Short mmCIF file of C-alpha atoms (C1' of nucleotides) in Angstrom, two decimals:
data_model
loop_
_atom_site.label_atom_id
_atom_site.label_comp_id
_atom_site.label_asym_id
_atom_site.label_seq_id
_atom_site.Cartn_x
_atom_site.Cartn_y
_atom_site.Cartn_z
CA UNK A 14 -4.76 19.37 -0.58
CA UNK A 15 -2.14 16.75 -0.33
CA UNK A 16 -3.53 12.92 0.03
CA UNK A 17 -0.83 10.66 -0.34
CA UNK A 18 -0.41 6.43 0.25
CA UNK A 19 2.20 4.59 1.37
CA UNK A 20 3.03 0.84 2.06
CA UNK A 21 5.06 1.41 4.60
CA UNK A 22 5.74 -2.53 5.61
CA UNK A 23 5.61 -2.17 9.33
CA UNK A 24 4.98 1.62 10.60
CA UNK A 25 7.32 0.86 13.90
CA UNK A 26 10.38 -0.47 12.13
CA UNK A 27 10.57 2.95 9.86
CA UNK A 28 8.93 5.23 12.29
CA UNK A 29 12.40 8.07 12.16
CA UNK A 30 11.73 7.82 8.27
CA UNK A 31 8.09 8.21 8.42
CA UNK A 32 8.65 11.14 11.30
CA UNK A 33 11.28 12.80 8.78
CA UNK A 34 9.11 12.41 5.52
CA UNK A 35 6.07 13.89 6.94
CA UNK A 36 7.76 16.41 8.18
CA UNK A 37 9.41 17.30 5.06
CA UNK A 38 6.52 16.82 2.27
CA UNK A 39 3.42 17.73 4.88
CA UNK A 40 0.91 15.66 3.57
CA UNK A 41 -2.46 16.40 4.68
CA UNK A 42 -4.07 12.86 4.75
CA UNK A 43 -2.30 9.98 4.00
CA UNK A 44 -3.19 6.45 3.76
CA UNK A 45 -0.41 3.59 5.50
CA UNK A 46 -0.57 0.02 4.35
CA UNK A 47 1.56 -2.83 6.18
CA UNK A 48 1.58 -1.09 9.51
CA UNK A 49 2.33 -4.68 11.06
CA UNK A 50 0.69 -4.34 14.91
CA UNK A 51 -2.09 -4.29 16.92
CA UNK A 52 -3.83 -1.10 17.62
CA UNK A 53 -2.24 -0.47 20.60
CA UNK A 54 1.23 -0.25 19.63
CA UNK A 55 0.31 2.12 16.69
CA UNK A 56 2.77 5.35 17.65
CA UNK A 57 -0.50 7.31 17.66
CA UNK A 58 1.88 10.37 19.80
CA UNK A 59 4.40 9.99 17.24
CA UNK A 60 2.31 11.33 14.72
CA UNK A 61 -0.30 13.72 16.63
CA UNK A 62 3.12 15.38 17.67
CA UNK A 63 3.45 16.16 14.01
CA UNK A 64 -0.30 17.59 13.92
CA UNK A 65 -1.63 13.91 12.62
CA UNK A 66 -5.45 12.58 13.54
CA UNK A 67 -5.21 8.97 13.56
CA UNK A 68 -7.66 6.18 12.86
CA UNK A 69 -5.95 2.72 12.51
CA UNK A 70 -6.98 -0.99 11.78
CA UNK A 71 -4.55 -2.80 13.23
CA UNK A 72 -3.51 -6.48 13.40
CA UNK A 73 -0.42 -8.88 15.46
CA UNK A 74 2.27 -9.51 12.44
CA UNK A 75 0.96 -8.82 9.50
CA UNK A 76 -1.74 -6.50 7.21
CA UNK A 77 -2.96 -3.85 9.04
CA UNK A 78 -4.13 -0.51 7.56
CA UNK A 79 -4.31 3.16 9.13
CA UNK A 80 -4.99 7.15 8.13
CA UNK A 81 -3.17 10.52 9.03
CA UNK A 82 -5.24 13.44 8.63
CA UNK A 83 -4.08 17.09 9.51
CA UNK A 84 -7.93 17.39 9.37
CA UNK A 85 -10.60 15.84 11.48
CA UNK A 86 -11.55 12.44 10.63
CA UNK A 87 -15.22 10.80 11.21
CA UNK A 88 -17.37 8.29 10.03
CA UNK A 89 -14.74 5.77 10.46
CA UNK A 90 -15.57 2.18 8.84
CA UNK A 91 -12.68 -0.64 9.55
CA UNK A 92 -13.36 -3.81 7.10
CA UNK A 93 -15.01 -3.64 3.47
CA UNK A 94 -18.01 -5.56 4.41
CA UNK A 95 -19.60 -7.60 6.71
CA UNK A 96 -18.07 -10.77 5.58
CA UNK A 97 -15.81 -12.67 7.49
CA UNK A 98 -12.18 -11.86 6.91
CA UNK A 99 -9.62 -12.14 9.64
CA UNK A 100 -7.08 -9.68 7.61
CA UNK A 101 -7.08 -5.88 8.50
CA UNK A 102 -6.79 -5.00 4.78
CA UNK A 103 -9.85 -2.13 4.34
CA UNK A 104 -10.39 1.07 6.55
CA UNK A 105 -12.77 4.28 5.30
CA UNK A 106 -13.18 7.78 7.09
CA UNK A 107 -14.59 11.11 6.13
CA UNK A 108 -11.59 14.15 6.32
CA UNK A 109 -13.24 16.83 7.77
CA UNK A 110 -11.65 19.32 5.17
CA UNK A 111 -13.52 22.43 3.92
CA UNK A 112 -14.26 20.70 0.91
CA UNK A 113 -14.51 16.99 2.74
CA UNK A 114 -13.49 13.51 1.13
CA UNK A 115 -14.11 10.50 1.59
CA UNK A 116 -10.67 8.34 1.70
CA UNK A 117 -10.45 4.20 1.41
CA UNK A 118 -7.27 3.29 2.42
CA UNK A 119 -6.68 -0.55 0.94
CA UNK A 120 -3.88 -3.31 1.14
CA UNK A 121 -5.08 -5.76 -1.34
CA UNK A 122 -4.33 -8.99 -1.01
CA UNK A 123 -1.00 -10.18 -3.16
CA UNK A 124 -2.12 -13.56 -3.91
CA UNK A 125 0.58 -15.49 -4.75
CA UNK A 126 1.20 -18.45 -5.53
CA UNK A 127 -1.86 -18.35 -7.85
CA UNK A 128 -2.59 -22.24 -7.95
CA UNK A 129 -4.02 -21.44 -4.19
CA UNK A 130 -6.17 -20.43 -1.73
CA UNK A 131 -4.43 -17.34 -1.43
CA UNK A 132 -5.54 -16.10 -5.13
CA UNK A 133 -8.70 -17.01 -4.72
CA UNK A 134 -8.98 -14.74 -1.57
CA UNK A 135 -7.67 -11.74 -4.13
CA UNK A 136 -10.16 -12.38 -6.61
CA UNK A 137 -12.91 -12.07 -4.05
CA UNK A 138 -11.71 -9.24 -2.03
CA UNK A 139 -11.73 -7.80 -5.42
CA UNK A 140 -15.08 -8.59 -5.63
CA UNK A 141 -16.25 -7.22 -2.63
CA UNK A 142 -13.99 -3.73 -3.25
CA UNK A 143 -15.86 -3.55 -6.20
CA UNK A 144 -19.18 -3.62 -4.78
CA UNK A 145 -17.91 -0.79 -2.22
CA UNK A 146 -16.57 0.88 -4.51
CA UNK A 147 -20.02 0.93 -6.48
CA UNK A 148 -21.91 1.84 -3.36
CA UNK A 149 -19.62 4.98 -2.45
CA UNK A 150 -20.00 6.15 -6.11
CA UNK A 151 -24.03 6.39 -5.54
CA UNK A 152 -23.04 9.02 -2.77
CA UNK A 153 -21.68 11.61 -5.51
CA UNK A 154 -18.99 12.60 -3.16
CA UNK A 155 -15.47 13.66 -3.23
CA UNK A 156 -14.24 9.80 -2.89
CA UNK A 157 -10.24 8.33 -3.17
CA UNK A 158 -9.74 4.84 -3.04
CA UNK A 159 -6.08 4.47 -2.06
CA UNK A 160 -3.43 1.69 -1.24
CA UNK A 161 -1.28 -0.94 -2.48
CA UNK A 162 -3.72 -2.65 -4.66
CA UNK A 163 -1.09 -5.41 -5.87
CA UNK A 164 -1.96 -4.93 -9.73
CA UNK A 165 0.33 -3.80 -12.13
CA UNK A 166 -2.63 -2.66 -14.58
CA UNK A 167 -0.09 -2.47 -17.84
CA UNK A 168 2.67 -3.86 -19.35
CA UNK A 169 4.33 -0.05 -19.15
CA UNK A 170 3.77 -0.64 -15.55
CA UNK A 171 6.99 -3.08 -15.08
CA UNK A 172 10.47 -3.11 -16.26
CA UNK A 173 9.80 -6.75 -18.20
CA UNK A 174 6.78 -8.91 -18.80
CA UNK A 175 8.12 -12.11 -18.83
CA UNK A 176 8.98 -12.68 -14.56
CA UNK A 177 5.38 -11.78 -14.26
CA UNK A 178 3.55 -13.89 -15.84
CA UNK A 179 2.75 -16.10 -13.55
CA UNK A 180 2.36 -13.49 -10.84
CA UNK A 181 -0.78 -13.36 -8.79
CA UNK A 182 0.19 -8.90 -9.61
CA UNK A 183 -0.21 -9.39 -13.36
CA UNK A 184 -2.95 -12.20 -14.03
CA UNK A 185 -5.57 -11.33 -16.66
CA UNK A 186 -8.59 -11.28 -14.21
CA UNK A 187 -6.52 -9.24 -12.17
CA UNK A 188 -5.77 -6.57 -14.01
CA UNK A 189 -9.51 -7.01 -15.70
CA UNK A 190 -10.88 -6.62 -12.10
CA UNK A 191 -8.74 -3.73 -11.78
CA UNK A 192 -10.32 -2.07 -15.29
CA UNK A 193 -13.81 -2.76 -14.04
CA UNK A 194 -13.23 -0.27 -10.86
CA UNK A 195 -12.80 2.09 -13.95
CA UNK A 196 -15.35 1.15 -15.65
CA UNK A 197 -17.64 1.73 -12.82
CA UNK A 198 -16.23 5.46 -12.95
CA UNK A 199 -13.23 6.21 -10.75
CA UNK A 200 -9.95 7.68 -12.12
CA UNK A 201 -6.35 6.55 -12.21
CA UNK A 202 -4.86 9.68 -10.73
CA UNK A 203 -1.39 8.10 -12.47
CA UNK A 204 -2.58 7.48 -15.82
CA UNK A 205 -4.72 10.67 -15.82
CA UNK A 206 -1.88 13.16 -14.72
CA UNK A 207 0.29 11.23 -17.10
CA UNK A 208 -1.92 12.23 -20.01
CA UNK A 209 -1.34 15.76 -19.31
CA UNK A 210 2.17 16.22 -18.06
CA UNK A 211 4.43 13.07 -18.38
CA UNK A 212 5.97 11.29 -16.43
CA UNK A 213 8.59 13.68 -14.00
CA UNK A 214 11.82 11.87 -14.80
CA UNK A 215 10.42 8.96 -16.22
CA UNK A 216 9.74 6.93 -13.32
CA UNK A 217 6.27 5.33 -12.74
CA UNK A 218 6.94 2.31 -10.42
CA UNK A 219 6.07 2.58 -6.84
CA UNK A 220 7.63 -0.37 -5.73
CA UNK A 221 11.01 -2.11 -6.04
CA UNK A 222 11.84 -5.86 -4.39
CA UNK A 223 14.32 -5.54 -1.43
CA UNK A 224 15.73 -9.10 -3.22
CA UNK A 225 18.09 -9.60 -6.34
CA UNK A 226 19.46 -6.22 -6.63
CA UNK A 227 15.79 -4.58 -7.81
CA UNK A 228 16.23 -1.20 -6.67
CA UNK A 229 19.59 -0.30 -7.89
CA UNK A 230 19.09 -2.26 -11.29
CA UNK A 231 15.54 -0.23 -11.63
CA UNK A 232 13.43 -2.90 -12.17
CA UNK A 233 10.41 -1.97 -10.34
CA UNK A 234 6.52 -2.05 -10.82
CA UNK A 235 4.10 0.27 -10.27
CA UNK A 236 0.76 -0.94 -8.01
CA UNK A 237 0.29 1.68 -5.69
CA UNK A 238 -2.46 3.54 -6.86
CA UNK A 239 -5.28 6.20 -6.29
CA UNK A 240 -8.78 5.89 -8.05
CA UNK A 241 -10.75 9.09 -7.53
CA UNK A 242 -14.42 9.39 -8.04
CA UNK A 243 -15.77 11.79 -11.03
CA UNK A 244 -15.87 14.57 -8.12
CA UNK A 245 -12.29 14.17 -7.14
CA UNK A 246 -10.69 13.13 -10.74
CA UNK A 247 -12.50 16.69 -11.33
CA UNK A 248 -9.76 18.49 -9.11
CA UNK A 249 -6.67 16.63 -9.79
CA UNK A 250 -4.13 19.11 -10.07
CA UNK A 251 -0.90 17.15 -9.77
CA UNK A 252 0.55 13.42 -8.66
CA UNK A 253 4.33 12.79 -7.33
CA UNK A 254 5.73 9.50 -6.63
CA UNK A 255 8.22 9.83 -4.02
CA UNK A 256 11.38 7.94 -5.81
CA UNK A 257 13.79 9.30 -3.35
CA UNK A 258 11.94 7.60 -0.71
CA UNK A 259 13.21 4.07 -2.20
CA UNK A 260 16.83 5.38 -0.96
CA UNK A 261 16.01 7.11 2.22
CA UNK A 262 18.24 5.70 5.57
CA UNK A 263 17.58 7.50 8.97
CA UNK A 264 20.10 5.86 11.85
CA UNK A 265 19.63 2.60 11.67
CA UNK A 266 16.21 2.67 9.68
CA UNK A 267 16.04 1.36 6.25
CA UNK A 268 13.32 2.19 3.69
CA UNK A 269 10.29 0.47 3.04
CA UNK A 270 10.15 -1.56 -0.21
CA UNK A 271 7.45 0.96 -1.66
CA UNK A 272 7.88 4.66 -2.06
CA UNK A 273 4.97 7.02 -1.18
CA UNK A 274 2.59 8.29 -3.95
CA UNK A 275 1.14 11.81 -3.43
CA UNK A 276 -2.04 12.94 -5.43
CA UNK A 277 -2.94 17.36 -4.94
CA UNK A 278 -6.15 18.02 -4.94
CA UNK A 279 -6.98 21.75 -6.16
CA UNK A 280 -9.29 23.61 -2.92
CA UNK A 281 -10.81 26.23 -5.19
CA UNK A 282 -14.40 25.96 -5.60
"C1'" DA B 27 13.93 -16.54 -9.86
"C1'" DT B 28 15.63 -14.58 -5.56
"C1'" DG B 29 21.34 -11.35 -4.00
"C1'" DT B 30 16.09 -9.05 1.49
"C1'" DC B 31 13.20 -7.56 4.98
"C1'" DG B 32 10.14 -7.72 9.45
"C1'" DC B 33 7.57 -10.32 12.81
"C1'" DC B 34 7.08 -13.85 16.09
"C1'" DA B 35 7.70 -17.99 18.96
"C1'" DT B 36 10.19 -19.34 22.92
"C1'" DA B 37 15.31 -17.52 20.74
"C1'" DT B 38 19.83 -16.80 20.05
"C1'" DT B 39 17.43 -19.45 14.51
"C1'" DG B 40 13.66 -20.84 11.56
"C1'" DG B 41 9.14 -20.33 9.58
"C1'" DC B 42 6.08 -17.29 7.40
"C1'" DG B 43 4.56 -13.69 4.31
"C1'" DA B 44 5.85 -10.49 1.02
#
DNA sequence: ATGTCGCCATATTGGCGA
């Protein structure tokens, strides 16, 4: 079973990508972050024509968080909480697979510049992810928290330390926040698949600026991520990040600034 | 830090967010 993520910064402007990628790789769930509009103008046909369920969090501009599921989806939750929070950053569903999970599909927020507002908003979102994230584990399930979490967790996880310093992506309580979802028990499907088979080709960053010649100089970062609960982290049979994406064109479409990370699940029991 | 994107208002460009 195939559960993948993907920022996809605005799902209309690289729909023929999206269309051309999901046709190619078949995902069977898949979590998009960035979608950039309202419900209504989510290509919902686009994707059911490619044998997608849809459930989508929508929002006018900016945010805005959906999931693809060749299986049935229920139990669909849009938000992390009750609190108030006029981003549409969080949405949770159940994929009705033989062997269901339960998928969170998260845009965190980026939170720069860090002197502001905007980093304290991070810091508590972080806060209240972690207190999901706590809750879900009490349900012993089959449970992937997926998205562009904005954290680079390691210094291996960018191509130099030194522009980041002062990034709202690489602050200590960041990345400490980011530890303490580990703590609590879920799994870096990255770092755990790395400890078994390497990194394929050496790449590990999910993520390369469309500004100052990033993508063709390599210098990317890696802070798209899945955390699976003990249940899931117990099936993890492989993880690909989708470099090629980075470079993909389709007509006039150009790629996102994020490539799509796919995490295979094994089904046997 | 910035060589770029995408969205939107009320446009034919500029502000915003990333």
């Amino acid at each position: 079973m195939k559960i993948a993520t993907w920022n996809v910064n605005s799902v209309n402007a690289r729909l023929p990508l999206l269309l051309e990628w999901f046709h190619a790789v078949q995902p069977d769930v898949c979590g998009l972050q960035e979608i950039k509009c309202i419900d209504e103008k989510f290509p919902v046909e686009a994707f059911e024509s490619l044998g997608y369920n849809c459930a989508v969090h929508g929002q006018k501009s900016y945010n805005g968080v959906a999931i693809l599921s060749k299986y049935p989806i229920s139990d669909v939750r849009k938000g992390l909480d009750d609190e108030e929070d006029d981003h549409a950053r969080y949405i949770e569903a159940v994929i009705e697979a033989p062997k269901p999970v339960r998928f969170g599909c998260l845009y965190l927020p980026n939170g720069n510049p860090i002197a502001t507002d905007k980093y304290a908003y991070k810091l508590r979102w972080l806060e209240r992810l972690r207190a999901r994230a706590e809750y879900l584990l009490t349900l012993e399930e089959m449970t992937i928290l997926a998205g562009d979490f904005n954290i680079i967790p390691t210094k291996d996880d960018l191509w130099k330390e030194a522009p980041w310093l002062n990034d709202a992506l690489y602050q200590p309580a960041v990345r400490h926040a980011y530890q303490g979802l580990k703590n609590l028990g879920y799994t870096d499907a990255f770092e755990a698949q790395l400890n078994v088979s390497g990194t394929p080709e050496g790449n590990r960053y999910t993520f390369w600026d469309y500004q100052a010649g990033a993508w063709p100089k390599n210098e990317g970062i890696r802070i798209d991520h899945h955390l699976l609960s003990p249940q899931a982290a117990d099936r993890l049979f492989d993880l690909v990040i989708h470099k090629d994406a980075r470079g993909m064109t389709h007509d006039e479409a150009k790629p996102s600034d994020h490539v799509p990370v796919v995490v295979e699940l094994t089904t046997k029991s």
